[in-house]
mmCIF file of N, CA and C in Angstrom:
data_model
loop_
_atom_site.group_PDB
_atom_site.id
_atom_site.type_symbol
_atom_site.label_atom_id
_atom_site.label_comp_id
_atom_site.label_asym_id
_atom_site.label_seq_id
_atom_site.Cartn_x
_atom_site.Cartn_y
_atom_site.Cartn_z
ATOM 1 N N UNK A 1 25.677 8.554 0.565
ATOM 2 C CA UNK A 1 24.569 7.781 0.053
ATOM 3 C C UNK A 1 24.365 8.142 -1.414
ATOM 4 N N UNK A 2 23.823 7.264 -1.967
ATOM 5 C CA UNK A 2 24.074 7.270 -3.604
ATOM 6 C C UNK A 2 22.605 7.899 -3.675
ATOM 7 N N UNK A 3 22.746 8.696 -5.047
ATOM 8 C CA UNK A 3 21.451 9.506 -5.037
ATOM 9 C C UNK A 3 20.796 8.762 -6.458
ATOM 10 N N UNK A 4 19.330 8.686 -6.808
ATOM 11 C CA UNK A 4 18.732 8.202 -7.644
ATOM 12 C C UNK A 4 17.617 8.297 -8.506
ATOM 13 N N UNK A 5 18.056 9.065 -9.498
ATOM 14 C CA UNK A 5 16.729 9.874 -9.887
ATOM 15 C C UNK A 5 15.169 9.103 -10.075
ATOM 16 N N UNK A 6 14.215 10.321 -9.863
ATOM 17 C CA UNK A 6 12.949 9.105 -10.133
ATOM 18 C C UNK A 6 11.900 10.131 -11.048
ATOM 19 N N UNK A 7 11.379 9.367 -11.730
ATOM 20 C CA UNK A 7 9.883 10.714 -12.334
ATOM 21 C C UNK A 7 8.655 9.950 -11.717
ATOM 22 N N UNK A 8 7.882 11.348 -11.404
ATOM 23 C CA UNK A 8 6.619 10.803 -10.966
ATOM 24 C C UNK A 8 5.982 11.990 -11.311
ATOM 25 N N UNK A 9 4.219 11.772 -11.079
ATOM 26 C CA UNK A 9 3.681 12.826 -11.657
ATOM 27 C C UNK A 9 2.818 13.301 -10.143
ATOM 28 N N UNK A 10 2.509 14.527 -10.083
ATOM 29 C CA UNK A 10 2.417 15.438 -8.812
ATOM 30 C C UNK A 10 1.160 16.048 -9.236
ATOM 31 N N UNK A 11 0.057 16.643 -8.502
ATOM 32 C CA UNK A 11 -1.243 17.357 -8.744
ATOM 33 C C UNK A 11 -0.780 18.842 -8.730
ATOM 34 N N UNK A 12 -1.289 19.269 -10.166
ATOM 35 C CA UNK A 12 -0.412 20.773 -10.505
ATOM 36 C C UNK A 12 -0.663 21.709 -9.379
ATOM 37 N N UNK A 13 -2.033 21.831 -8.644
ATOM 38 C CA UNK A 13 -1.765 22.856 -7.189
ATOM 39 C C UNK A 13 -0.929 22.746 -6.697
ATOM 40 N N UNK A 14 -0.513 20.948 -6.094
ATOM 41 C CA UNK A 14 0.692 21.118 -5.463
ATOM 42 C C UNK A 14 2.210 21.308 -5.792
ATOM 43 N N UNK A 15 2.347 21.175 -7.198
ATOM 44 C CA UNK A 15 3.552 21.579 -7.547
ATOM 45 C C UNK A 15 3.428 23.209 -7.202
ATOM 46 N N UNK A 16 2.686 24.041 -7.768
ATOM 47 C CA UNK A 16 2.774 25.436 -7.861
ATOM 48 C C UNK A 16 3.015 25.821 -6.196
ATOM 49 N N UNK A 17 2.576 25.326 -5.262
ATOM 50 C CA UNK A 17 3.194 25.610 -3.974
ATOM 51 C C UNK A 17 3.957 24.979 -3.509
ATOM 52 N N UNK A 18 4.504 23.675 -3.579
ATOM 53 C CA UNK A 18 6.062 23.599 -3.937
ATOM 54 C C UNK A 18 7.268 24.321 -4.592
ATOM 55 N N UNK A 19 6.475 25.159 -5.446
ATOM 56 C CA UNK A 19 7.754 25.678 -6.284
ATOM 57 C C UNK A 19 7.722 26.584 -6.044
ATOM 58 N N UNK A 20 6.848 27.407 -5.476
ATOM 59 C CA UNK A 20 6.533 29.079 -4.618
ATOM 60 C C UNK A 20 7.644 28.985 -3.435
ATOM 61 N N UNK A 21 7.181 27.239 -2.666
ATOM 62 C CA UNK A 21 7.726 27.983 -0.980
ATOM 63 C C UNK A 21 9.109 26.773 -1.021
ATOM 64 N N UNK A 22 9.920 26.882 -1.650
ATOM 65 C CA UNK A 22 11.245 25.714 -1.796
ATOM 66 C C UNK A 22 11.909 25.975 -2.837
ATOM 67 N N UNK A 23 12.731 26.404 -2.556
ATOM 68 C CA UNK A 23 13.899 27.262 -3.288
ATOM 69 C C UNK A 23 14.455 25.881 -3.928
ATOM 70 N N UNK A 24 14.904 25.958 -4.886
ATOM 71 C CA UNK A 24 15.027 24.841 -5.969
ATOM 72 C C UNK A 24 16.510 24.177 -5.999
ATOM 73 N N UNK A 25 17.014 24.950 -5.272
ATOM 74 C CA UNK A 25 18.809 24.341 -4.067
ATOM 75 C C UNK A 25 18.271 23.281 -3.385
ATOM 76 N N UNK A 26 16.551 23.387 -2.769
ATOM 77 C CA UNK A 26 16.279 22.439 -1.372
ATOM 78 C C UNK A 26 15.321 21.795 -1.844
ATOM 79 N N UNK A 27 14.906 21.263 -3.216
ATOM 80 C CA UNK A 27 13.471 20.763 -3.443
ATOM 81 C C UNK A 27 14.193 19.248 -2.978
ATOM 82 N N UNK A 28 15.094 18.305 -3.782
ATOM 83 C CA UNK A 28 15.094 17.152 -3.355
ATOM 84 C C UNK A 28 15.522 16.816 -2.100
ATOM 85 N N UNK A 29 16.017 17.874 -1.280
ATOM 86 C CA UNK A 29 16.163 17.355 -0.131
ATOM 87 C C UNK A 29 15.006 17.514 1.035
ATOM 88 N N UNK A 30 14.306 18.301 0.692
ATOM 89 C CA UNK A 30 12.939 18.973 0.966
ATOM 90 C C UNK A 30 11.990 17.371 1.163
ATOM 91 N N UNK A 31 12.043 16.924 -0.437
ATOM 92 C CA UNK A 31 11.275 16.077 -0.757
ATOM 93 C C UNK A 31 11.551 14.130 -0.073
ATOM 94 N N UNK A 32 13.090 14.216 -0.045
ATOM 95 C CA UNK A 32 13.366 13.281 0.721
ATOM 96 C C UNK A 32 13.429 13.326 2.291
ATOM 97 N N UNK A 33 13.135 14.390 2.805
ATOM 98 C CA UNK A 33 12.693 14.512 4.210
ATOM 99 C C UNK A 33 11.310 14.502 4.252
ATOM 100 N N UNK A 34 10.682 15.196 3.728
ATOM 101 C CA UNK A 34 9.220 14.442 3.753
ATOM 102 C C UNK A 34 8.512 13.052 3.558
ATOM 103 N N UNK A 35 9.369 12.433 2.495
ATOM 104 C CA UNK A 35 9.392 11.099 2.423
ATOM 105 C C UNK A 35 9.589 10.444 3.161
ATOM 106 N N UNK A 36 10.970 10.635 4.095
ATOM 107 C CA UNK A 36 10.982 9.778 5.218
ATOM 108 C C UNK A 36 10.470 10.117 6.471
ATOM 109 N N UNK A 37 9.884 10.858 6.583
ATOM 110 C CA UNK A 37 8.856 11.190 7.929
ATOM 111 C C UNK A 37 7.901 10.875 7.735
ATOM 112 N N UNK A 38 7.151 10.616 6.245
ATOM 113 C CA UNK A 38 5.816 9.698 6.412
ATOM 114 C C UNK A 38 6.309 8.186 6.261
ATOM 115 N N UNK A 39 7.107 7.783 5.724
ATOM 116 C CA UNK A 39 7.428 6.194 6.094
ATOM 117 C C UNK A 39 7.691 5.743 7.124
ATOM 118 N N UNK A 40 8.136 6.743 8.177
ATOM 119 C CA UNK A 40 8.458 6.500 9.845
ATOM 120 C C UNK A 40 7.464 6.558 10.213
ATOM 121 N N UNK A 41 5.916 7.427 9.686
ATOM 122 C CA UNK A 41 5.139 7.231 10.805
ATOM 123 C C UNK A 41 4.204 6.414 9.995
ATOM 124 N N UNK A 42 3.937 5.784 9.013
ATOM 125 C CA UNK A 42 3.609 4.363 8.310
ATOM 126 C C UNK A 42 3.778 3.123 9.254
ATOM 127 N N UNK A 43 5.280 3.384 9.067
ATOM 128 C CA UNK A 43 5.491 2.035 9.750
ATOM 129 C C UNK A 43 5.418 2.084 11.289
ATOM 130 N N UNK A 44 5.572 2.981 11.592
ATOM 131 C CA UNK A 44 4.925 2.849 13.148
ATOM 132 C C UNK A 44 3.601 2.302 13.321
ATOM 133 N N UNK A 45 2.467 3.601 12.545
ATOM 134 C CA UNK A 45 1.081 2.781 12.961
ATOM 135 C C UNK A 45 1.163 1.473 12.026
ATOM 136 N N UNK A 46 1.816 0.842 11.648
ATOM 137 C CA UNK A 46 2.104 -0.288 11.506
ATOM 138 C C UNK A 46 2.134 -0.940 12.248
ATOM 139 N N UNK A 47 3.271 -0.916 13.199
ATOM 140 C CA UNK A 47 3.821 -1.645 14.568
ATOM 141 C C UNK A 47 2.600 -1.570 15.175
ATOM 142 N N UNK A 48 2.447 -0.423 15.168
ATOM 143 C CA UNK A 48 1.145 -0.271 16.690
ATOM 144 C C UNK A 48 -0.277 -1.170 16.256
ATOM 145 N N UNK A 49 -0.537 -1.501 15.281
ATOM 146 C CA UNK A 49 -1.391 -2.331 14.316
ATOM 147 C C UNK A 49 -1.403 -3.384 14.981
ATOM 148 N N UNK A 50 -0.252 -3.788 15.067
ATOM 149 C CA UNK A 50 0.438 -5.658 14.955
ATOM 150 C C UNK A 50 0.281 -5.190 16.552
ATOM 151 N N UNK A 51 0.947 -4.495 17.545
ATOM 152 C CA UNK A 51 1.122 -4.932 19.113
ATOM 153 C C UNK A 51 -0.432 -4.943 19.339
ATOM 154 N N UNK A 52 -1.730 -4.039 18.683
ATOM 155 C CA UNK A 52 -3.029 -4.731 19.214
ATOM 156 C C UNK A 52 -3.289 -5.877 18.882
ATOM 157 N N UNK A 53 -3.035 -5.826 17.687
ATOM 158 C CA UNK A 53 -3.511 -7.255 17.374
ATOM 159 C C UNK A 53 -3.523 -8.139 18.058
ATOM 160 N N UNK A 54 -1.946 -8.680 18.294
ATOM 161 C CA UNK A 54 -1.113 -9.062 19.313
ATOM 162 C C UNK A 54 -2.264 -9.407 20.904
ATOM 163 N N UNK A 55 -2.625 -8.126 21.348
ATOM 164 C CA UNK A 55 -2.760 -8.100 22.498
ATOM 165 C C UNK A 55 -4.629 -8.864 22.362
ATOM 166 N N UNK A 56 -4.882 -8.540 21.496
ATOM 167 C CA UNK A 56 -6.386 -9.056 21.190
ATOM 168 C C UNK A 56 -6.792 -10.879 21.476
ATOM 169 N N UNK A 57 -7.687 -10.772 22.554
ATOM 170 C CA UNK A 57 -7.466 -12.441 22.672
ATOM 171 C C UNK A 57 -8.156 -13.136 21.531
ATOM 172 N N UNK A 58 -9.424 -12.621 20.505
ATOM 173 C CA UNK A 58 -9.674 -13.217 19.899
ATOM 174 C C UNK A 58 -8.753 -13.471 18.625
ATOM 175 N N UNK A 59 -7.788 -12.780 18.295
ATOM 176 C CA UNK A 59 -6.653 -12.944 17.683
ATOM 177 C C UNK A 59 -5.686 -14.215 18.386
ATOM 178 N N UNK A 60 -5.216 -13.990 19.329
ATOM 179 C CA UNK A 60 -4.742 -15.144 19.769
ATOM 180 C C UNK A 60 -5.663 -17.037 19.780
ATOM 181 N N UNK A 61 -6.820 -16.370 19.842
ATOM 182 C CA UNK A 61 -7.674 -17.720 19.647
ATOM 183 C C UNK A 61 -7.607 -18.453 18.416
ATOM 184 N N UNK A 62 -7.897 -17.440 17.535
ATOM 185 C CA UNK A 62 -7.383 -17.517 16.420
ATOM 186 C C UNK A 62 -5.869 -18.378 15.744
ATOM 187 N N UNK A 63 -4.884 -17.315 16.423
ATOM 188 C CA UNK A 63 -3.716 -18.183 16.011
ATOM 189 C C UNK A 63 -3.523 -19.515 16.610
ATOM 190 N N UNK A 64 -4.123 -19.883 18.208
ATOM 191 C CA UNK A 64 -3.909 -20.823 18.534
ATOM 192 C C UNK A 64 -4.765 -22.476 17.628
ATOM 193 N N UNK A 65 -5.995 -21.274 17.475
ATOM 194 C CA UNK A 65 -6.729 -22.898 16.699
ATOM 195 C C UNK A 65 -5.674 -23.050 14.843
ATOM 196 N N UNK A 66 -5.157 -22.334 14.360
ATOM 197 C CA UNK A 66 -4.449 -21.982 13.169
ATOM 198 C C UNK A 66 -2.916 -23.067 13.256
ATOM 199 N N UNK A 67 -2.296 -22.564 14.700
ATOM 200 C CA UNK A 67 -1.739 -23.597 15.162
ATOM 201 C C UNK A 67 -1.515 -25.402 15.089
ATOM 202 N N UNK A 68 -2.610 -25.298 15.677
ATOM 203 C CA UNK A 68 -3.284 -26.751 16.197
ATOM 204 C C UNK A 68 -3.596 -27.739 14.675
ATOM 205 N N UNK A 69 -3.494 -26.924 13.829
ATOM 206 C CA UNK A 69 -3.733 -27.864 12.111
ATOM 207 C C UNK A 69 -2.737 -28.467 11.695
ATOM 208 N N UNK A 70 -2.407 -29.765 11.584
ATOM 209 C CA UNK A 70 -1.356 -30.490 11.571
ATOM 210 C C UNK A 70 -1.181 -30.678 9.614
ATOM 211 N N UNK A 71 -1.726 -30.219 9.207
ATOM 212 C CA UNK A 71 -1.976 -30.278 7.002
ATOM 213 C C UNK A 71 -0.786 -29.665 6.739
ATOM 214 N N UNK A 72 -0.400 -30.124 6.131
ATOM 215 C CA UNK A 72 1.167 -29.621 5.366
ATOM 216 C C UNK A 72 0.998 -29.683 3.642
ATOM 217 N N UNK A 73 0.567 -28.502 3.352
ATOM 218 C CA UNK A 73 0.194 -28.436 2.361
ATOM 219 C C UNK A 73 2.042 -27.745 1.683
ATOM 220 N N UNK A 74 2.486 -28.545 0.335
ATOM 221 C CA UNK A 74 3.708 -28.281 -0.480
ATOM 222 C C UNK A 74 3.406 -27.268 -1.212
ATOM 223 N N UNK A 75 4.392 -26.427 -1.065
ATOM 224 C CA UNK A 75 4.287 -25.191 -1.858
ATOM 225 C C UNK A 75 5.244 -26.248 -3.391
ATOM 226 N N UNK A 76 5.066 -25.050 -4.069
ATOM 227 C CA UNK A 76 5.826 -25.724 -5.592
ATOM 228 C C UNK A 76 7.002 -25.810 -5.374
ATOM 229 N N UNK A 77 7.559 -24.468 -5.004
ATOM 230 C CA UNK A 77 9.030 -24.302 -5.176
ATOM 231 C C UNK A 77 9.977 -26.038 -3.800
ATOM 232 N N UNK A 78 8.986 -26.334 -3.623
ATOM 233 C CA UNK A 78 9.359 -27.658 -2.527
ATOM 234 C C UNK A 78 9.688 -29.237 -3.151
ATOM 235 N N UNK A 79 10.322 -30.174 -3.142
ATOM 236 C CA UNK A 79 10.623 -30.805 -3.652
ATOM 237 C C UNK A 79 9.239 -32.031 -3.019
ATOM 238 N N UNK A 80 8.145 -32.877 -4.247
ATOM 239 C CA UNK A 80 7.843 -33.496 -3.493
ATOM 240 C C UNK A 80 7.904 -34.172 -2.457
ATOM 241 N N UNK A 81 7.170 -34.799 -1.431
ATOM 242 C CA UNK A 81 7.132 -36.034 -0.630
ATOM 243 C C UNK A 81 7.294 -37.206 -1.560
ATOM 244 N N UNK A 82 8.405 -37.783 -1.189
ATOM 245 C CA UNK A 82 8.156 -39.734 -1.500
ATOM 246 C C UNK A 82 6.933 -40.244 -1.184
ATOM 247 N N UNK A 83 5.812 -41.023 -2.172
ATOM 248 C CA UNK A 83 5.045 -41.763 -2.102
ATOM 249 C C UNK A 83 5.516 -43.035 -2.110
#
């Protein structure tokens, strides 16, 4: 996997215990495992977001009356309707 540098700026407490307890061989890999263990659990309570939703009937009432609107409104990027 191709690697890609990035700058960002960090709250100086937490650098100073970053740089105490992560030997500087393991900071970016340190840092890209932490990264992706909070985007896994992001997008989970993500998912889990959407399956209540989902399960919620006033949500479904919702989509069903949302449904039921027959307006076809043209986005731009769409080539008019013939008048």
């Amino acid at each position: 996997m191709a690697a890609v540098e990035m700058t960002f700026s960090l709250p100086a407490s937490l650098v100073q215990r970053f740089v105490r307890r992560v030997p500087a061989q393991e900071r970016s890999r340190f840092v890209a495992a932490a990264l992706e263990e909070t985007l896994k659990k992001q997008q989970a309570e993500l998912i889990r977001a959407c399956q209540l939703a989902n399960e919620d009937p006033e949500v479904a009432a919702i989509e069903r009356e949302m449904d039921s609107l027959q307006d076809h409104i043209e986005e731009p990027w769409e080539e008019p309707s013939p008048r």
